[in-house]
Short mmCIF file of C-alpha atoms in Angstrom, two decimals:
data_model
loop_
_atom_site.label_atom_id
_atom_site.label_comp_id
_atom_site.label_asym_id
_atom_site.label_seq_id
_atom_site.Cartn_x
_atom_site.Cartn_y
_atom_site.Cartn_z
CA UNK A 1 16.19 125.11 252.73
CA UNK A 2 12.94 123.74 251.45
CA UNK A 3 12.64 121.16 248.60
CA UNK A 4 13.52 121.94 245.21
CA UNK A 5 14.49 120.32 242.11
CA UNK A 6 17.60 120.40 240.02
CA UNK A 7 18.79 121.15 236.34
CA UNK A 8 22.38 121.26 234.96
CA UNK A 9 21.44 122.03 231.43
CA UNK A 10 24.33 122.21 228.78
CA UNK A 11 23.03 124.99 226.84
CA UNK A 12 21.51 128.33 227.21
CA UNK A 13 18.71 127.28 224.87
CA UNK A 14 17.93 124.56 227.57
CA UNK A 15 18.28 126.84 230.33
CA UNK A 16 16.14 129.12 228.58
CA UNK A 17 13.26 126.27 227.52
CA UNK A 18 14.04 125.34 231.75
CA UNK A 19 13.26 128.63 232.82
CA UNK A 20 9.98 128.99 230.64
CA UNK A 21 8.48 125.89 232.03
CA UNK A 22 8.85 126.23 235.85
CA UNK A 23 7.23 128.69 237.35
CA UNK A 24 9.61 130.22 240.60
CA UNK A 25 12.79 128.57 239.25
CA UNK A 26 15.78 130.39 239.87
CA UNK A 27 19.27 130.69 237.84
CA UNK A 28 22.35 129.16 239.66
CA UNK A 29 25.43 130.88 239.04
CA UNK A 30 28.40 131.08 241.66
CA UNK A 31 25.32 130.18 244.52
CA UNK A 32 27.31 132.47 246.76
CA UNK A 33 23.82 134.89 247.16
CA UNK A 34 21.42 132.53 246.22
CA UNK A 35 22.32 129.65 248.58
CA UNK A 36 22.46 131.25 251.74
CA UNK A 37 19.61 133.26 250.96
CA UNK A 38 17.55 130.18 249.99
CA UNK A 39 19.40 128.45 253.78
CA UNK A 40 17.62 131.35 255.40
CA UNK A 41 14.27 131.17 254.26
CA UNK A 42 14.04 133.88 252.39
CA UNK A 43 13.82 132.55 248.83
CA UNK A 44 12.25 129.15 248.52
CA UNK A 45 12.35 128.61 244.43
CA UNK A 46 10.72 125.06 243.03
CA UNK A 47 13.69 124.31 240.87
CA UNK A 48 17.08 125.65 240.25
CA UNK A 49 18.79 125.64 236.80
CA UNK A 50 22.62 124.99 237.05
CA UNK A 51 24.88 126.91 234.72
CA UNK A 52 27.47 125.39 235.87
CA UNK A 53 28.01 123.30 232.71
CA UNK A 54 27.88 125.49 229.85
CA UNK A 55 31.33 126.26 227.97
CA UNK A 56 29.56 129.29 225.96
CA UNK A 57 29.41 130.81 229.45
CA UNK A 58 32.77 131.02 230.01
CA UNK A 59 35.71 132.51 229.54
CA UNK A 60 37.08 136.04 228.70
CA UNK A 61 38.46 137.34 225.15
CA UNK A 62 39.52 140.75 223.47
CA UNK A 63 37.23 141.59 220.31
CA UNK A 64 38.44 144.75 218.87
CA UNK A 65 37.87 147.63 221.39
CA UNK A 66 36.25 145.95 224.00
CA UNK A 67 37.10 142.97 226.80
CA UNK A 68 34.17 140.37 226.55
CA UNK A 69 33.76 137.98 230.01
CA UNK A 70 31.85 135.06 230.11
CA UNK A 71 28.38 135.26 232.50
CA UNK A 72 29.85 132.41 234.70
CA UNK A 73 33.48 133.95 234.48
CA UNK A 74 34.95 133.82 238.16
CA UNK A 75 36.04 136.78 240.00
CA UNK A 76 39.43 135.14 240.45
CA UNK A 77 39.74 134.53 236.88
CA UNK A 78 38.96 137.90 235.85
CA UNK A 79 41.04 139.44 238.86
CA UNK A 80 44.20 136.68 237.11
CA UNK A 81 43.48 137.74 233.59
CA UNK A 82 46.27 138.80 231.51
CA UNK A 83 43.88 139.84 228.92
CA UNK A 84 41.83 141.69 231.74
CA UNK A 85 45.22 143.65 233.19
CA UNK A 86 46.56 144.35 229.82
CA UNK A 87 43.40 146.29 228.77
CA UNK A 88 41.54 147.44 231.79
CA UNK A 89 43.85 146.99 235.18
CA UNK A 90 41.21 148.85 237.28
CA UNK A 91 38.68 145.63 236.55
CA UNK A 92 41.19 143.14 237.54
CA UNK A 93 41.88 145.09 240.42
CA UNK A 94 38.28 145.55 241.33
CA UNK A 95 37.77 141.72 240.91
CA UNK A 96 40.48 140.87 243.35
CA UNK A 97 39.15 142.86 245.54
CA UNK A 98 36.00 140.94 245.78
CA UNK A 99 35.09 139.02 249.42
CA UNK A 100 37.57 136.74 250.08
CA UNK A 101 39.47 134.23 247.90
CA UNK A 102 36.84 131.54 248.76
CA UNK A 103 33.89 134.16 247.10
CA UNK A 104 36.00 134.74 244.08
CA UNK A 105 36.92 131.24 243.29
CA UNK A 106 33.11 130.94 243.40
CA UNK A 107 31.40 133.74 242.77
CA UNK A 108 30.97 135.02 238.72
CA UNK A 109 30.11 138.41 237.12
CA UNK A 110 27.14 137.23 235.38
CA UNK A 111 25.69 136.36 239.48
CA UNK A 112 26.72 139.87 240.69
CA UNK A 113 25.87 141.94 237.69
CA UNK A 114 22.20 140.04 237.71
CA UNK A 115 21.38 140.28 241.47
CA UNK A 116 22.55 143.92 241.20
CA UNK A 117 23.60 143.97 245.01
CA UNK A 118 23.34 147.80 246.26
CA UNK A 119 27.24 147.10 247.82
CA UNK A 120 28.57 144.85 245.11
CA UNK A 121 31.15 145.99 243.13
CA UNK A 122 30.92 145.01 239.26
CA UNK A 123 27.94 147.48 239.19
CA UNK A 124 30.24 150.55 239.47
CA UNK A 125 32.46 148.74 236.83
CA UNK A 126 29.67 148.53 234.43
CA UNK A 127 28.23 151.95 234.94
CA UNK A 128 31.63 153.89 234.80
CA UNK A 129 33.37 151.42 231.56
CA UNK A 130 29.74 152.05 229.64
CA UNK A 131 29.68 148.43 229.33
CA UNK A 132 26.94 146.51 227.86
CA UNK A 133 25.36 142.99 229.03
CA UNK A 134 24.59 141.13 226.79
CA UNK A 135 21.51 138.37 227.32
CA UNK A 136 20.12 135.55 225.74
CA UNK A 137 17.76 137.92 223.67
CA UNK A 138 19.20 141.09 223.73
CA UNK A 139 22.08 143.79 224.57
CA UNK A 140 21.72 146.27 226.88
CA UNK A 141 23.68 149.29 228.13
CA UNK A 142 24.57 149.19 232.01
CA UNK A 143 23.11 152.95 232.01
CA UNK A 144 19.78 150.85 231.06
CA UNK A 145 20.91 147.90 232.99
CA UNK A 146 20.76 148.79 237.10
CA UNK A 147 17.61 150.27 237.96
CA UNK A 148 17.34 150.46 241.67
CA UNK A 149 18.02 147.99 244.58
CA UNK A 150 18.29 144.59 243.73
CA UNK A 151 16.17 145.95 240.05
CA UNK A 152 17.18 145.45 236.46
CA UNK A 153 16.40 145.46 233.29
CA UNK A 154 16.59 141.49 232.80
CA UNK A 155 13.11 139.81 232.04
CA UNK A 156 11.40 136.78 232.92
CA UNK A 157 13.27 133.83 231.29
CA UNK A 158 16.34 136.38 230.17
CA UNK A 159 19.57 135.05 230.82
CA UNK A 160 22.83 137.23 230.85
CA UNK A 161 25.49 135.55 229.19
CA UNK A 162 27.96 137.93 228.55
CA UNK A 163 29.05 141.41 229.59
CA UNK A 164 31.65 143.42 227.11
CA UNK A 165 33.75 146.39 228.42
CA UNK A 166 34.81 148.78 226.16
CA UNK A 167 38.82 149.38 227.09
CA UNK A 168 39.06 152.60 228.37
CA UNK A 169 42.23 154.83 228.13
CA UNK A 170 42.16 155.81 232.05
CA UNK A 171 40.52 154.03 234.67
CA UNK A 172 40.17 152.71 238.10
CA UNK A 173 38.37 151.27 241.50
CA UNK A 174 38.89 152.53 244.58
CA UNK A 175 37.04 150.84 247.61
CA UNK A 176 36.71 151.28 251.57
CA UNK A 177 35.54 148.29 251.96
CA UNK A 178 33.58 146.90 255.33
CA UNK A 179 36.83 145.17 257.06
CA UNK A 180 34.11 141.63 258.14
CA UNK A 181 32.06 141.08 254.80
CA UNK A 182 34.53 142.97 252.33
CA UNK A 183 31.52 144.73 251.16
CA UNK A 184 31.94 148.16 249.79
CA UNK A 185 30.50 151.12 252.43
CA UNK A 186 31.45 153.52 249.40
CA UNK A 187 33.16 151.73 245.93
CA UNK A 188 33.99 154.88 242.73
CA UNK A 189 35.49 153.19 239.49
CA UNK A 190 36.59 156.04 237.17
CA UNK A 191 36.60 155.73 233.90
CA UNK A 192 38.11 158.17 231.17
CA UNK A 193 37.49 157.67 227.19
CA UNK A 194 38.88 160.37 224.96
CA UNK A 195 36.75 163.55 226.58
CA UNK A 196 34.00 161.18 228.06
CA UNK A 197 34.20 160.72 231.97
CA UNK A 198 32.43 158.45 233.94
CA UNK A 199 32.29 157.76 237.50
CA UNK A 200 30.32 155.51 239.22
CA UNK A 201 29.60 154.97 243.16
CA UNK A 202 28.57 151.54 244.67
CA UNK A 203 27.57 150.77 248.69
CA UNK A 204 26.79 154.21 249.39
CA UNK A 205 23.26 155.03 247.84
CA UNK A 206 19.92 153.46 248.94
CA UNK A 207 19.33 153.40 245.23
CA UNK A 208 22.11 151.04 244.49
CA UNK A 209 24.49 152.14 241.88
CA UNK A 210 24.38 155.23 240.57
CA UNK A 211 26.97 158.00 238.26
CA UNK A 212 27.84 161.44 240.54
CA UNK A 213 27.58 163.40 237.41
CA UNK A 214 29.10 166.50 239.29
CA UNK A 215 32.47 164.72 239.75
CA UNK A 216 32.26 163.80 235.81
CA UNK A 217 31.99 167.07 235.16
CA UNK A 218 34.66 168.98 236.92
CA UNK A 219 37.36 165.38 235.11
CA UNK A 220 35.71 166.22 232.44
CA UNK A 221 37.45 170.25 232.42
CA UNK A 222 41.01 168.51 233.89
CA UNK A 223 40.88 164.44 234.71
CA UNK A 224 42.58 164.84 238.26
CA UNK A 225 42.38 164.52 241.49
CA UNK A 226 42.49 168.08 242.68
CA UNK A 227 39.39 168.44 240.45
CA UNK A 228 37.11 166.89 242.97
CA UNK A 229 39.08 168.82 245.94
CA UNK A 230 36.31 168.86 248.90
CA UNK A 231 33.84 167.73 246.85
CA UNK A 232 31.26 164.94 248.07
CA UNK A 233 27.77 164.33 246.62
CA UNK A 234 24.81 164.74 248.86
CA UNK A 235 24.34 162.61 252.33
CA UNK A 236 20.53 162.41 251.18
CA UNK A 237 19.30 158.91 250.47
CA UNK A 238 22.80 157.68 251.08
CA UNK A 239 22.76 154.48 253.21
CA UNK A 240 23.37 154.74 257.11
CA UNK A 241 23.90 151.57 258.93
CA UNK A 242 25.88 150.60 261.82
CA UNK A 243 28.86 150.48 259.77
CA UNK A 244 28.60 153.73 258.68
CA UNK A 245 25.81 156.78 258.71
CA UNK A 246 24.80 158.70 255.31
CA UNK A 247 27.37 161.73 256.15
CA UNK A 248 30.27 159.35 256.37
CA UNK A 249 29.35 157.72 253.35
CA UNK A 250 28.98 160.63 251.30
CA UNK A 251 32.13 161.89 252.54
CA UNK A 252 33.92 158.18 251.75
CA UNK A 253 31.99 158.71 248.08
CA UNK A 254 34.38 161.43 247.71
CA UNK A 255 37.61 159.88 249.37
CA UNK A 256 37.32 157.59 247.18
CA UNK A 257 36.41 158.88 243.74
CA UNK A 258 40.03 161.27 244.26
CA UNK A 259 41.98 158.00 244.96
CA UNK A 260 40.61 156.31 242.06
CA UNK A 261 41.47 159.54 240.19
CA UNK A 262 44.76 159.34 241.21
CA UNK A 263 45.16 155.74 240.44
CA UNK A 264 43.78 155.83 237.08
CA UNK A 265 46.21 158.42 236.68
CA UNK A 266 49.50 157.07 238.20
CA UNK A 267 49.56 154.27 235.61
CA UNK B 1 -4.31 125.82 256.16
CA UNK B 2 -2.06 128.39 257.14
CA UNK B 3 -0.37 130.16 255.14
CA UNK B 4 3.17 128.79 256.30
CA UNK B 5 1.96 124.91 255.87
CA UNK B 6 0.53 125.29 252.59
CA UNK B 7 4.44 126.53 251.87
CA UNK B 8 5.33 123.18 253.53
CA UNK B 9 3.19 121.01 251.13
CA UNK B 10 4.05 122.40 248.14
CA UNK B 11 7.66 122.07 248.97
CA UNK B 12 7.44 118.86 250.48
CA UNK B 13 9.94 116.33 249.31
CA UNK B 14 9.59 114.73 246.19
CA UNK B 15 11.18 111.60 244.78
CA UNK B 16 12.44 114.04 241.96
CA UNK B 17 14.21 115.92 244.21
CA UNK B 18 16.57 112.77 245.09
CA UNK B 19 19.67 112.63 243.30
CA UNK B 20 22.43 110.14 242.32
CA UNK B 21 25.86 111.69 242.37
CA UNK B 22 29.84 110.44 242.40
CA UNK B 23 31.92 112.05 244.24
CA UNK B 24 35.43 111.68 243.93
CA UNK B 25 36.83 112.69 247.72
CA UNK B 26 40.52 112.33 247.77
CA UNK B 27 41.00 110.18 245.26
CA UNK B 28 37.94 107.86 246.03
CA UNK B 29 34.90 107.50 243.97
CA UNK B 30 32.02 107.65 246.38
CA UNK B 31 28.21 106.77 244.81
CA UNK B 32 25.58 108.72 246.70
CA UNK B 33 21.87 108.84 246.98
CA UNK B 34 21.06 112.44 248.02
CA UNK B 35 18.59 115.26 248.37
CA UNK B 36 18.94 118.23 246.18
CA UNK B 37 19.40 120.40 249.15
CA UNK B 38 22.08 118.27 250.43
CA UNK B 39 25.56 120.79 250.74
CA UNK B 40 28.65 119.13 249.71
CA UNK B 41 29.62 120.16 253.45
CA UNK B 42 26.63 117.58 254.52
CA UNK B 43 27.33 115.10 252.39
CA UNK B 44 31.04 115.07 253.36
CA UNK B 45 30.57 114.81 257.50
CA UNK B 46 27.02 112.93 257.49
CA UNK B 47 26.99 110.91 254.61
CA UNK B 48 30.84 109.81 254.04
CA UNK B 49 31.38 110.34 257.82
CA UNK B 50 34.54 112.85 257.22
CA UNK B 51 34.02 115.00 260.03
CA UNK B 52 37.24 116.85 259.71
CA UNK B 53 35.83 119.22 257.56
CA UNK B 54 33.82 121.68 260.16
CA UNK B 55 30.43 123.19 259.96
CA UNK B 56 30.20 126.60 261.67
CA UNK B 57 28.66 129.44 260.33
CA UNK B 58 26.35 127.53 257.23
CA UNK B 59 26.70 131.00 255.39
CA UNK B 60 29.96 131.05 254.02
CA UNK B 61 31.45 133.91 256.36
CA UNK B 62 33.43 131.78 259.04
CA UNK B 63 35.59 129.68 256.84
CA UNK B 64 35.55 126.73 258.88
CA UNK B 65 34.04 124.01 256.07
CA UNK B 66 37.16 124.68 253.29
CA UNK B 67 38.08 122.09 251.28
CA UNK B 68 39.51 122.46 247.49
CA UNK B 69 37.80 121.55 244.57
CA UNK B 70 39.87 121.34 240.98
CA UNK B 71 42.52 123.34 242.45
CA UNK B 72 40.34 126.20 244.76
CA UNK B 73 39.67 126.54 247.68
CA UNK B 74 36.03 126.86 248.53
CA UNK B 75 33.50 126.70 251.03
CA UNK B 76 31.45 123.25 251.00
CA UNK B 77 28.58 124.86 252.75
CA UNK B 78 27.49 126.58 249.85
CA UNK B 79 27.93 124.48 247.16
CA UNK B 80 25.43 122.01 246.30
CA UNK B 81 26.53 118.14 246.37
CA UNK B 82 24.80 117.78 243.09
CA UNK B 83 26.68 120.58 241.88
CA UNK B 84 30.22 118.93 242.34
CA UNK B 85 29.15 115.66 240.37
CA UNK B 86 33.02 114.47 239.31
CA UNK B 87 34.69 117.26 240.47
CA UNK B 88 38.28 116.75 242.20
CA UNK B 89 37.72 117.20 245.69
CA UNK B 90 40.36 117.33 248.38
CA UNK B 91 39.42 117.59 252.25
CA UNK B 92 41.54 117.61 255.64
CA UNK B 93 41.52 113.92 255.71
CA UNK B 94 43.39 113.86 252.32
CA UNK B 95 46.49 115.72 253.09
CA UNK B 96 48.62 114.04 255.19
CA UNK B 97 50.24 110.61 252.85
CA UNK B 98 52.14 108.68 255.79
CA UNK B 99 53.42 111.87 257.74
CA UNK B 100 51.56 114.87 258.13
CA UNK B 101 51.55 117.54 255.77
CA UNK B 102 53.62 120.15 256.21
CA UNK B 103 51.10 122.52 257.00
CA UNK B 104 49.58 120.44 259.49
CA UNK B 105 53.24 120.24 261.22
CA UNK B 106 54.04 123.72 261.16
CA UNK B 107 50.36 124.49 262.92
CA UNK B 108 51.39 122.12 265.05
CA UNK B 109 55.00 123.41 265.59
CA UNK B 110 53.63 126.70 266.04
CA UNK B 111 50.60 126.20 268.04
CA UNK B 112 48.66 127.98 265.37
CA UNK B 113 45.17 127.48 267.40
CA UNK B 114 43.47 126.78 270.42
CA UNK B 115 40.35 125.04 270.70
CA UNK B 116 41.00 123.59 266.94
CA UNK B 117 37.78 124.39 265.37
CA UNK B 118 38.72 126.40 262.60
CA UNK B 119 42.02 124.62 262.29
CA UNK B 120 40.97 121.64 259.30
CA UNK B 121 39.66 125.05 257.01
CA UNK B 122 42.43 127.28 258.51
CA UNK B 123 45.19 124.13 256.75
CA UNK B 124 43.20 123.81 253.83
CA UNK B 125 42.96 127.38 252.76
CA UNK B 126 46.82 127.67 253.10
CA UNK B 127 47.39 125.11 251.34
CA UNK B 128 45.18 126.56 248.69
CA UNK B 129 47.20 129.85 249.46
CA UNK B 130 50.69 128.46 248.86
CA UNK B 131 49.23 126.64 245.55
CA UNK B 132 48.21 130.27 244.47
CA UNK B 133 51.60 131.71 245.49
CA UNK B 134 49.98 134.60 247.47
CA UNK B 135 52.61 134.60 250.20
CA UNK B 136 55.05 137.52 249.32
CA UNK B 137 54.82 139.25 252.39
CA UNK B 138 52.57 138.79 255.89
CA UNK B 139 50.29 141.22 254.89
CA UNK B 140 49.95 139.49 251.97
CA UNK B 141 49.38 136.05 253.86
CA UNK B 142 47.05 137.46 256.16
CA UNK B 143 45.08 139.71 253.17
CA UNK B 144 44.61 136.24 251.40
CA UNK B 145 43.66 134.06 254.53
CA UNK B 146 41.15 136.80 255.43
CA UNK B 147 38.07 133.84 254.66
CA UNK B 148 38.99 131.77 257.57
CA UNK B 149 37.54 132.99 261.09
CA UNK B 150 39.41 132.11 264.74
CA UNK B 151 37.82 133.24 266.94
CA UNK B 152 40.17 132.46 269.49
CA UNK B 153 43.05 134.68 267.52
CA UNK B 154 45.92 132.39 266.92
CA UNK B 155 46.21 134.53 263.90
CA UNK B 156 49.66 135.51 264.60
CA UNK B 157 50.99 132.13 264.97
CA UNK B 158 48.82 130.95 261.90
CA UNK B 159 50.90 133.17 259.69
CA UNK B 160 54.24 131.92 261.68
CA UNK B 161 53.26 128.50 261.20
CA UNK B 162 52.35 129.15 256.73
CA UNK B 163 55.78 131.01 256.58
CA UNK B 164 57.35 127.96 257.77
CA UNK B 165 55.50 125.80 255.80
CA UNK B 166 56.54 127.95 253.24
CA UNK B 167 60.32 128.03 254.15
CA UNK B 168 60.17 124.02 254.53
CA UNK B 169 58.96 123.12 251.43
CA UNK B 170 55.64 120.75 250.83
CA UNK B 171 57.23 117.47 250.73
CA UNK B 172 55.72 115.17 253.62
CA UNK B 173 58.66 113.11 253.71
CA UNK B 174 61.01 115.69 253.87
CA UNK B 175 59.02 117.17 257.07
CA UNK B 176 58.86 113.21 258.68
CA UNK B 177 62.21 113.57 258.22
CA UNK B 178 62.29 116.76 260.29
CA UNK B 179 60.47 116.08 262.69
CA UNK B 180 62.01 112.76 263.63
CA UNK B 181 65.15 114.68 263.79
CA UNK B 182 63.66 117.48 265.98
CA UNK B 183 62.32 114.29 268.57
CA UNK B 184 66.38 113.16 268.33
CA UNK B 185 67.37 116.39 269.29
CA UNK B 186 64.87 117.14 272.08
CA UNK B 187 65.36 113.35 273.50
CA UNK B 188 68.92 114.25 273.30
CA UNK B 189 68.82 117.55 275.20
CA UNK B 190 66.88 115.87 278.10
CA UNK B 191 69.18 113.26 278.39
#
């Protein structure tokens, strides 16, 4: 690692005055990205800016129709949430699923949703709930949110402090998962809101996450599995790595979107 | 310059880069001068010399630094010592009060590893595990210990020896107790 300094600010107002001052600091969330990247070489920021000590970060609550986490929420306390498995099950489920217990006692939402990993998981949460992520100057809609590898919509000196999921009435994450890093090689979460249907794919496409608006709209005519019978969206800018070519993971995509199907279903 | 030594300079260390921290490492306050860059991992071997806590990967995929902090169990090599200013910390060194800890027994007991490297973050994550009560079932057991790496595969006998752990409750005194007993019997055998 080269030299940096170091900032545990107690407010996002800080943080935010922080941010605006040095030029290549980075935000420290869970550190679980950041810190090994920064180990390697590959990111050398001047400063980094804690959040680490900021209670308005924290923390998950129902407001009305919607589930509202906390930016620097773990994935363990998200995949232990009562509030979490009462409303949405498939996001506490998704959570747990996350790395290993290690990564989700450190890891938070805010970290994932922000770095917008092509085979992280929360991305297909937010596309497929129609959540909304809400910063330190403004809300925005995941459909507005991801935009591309490692791209979002997040500006210099935004912050994401929150991220509210609207409860769904049907939903769920299924994930073949890489059996070393726990990284998805194809992740669907299914979502189903009176006659909307969403369905979002994570770890297959070279474009991060994305929706496979074909499979939304054969749930949307009957929400079950036997709707998306042999289907599987195009192997065509689909990842292929040594874990797994484009064909396979096209062909996962659609494994998995009928499991989740059937989960969300099953309930 | 090149372009790879003006990076150097401008990231060359700074007195503002040094930190004071307290640690508190099983149930010691420690007061530390270090570098921002400093891992709690580095901090813990080279700085309070408590080398049972293992550095093998640096990337947090092996496993092998664990150690629990409030409660979790995490992996010191990518958290920041700054970061952990007053925060609970427990390592291998802190487990065993007089006799081992039962965890440490039962790997012993059932020769849960081989060359031992792994072993300090394979004890501390199941203690961590039996905290969290993830032990229903051995898939279970080995679903949750899936952080810790051996790459010698005593993986078998590492969910034998939690199990037993398990089945023999966590009170040291109560496994002295057993094992003293177990030395009785063995003496008596060969006798």
């Amino acid at each position: 690692m080269y030299a940096f300094t170091y900032h545990k600010p107690s407010s996002v107002r800080q943080a935010a005055a922080m941010l605006a001052k040095n030029e290549d600091a980075k935000l420290l969330a869970g550190g679980h990205t950041l810190l090994p990247t920064m180990k390697q070489r590959l990111a050398s920021p001047s400063a980094l800016i804690d959040l680490g000590a900021m209670p308005e970060l924290k923390g998950i609550e129902r407001k009305g129709r919607s589930v509202v986490i906390g930016a620097m929420t773990r994935h363990g306390e998200v995949a232990e949430s009562a509030v979490v498995r009462e409303a949405i099950p498939g996001l506490a489920e998704l959570a747990e699923l996350i790395g290993d217990p290690h990564v989700r006692h450190r890891g938070t939402i805010g970290g994932s949703v922000a770095n917008n990993d092509p085979s992280a998981d929360y991305p297909a949460a937010l596309l497929a709930l129609d959540a909304t992520v809400i910063t330190n100057k403004r809300k925005i809609a995941a459909d507005e949110f991801f935009q591309g590898l490692f791209v979002t919509a997040l500006e210099e000196g935004e912050i994401v402090t929150k991220v509210s999921f609207p409860v769904a009435q049907k939903a769920a994450y299924a994930k073949f998962r890489n059996p070393a890093s726990r990284y998805a090689l194809a992740g669907v979460f299914v979502a189903k809101r009176g006659s909307d249907v969403r369905v979002a794919v994570t770890g297959a496409s070279e474009n991060g996450v994305f929706r496979w608006t074909a499979a939304e709209e054969a749930l949307k005519a009957r929400f079950t599995a036997k709707s998306l019978e042999g289907m599987a969206p195009s192997p065509d800018g689909m990842i292929g790595d040594i874990h797994a070519d484009s064909a396979y993971r096209a062909h996962l995509v659609g494994v998995m979107a009928r499991r989740a199907v059937q989960a969300a279903t099953s309930r | 310059m090149l372009e790879v030594d003006k990076d150097r300079a401008r990231h060359a260390v700074q007195p503002q880069h040094a930190f004071l921290v307290t640690l508190k490492v099983n149930g010691e306050e420690h007061r530390l001068n270090v570098d921002a860059r400093t891992t709690l991992l580095d901090a813990l071997r080279d700085r309070l010399h408590l080398t049972g806590t293992k550095k093998g990967c640096g990337l947090g995929q092996c496993g092998a630094c664990t150690i629990i902090v409030d409660g979790r169990r995490v992996v010191s090599c990518l958290t920041l010592a700054v970061m952990n200013q007053g925060k609970e910390i427990t390592t291998i060194e802190g487990l065993a009060n007089g006799a081992l800890h039962p965890v440490q027994q039962a790997f012993i007991e059932h020769d849960a590893f081989q060359c031992g490297y792994c072993t300090p973050g394979q004890i501390m994550s199941a203690v961590g595990l039996i905290q969290e009560g993830r032990t229903r079932s051995d898939d279970e057991i080995r679903e949750n210990m899936s952080g810790n790496l051996c790459r010698c595969g005593a993986y078998t006998n590492i969910v034998d020896a939690i199990k037993d752990a398990i089945a023999h409750g966590l009170d040291p005194r109560e496994a002295m107790t057993q094992a003293v007993e177990a030395i009785a019997q063995d003496a008596g055998r060969e006798a």
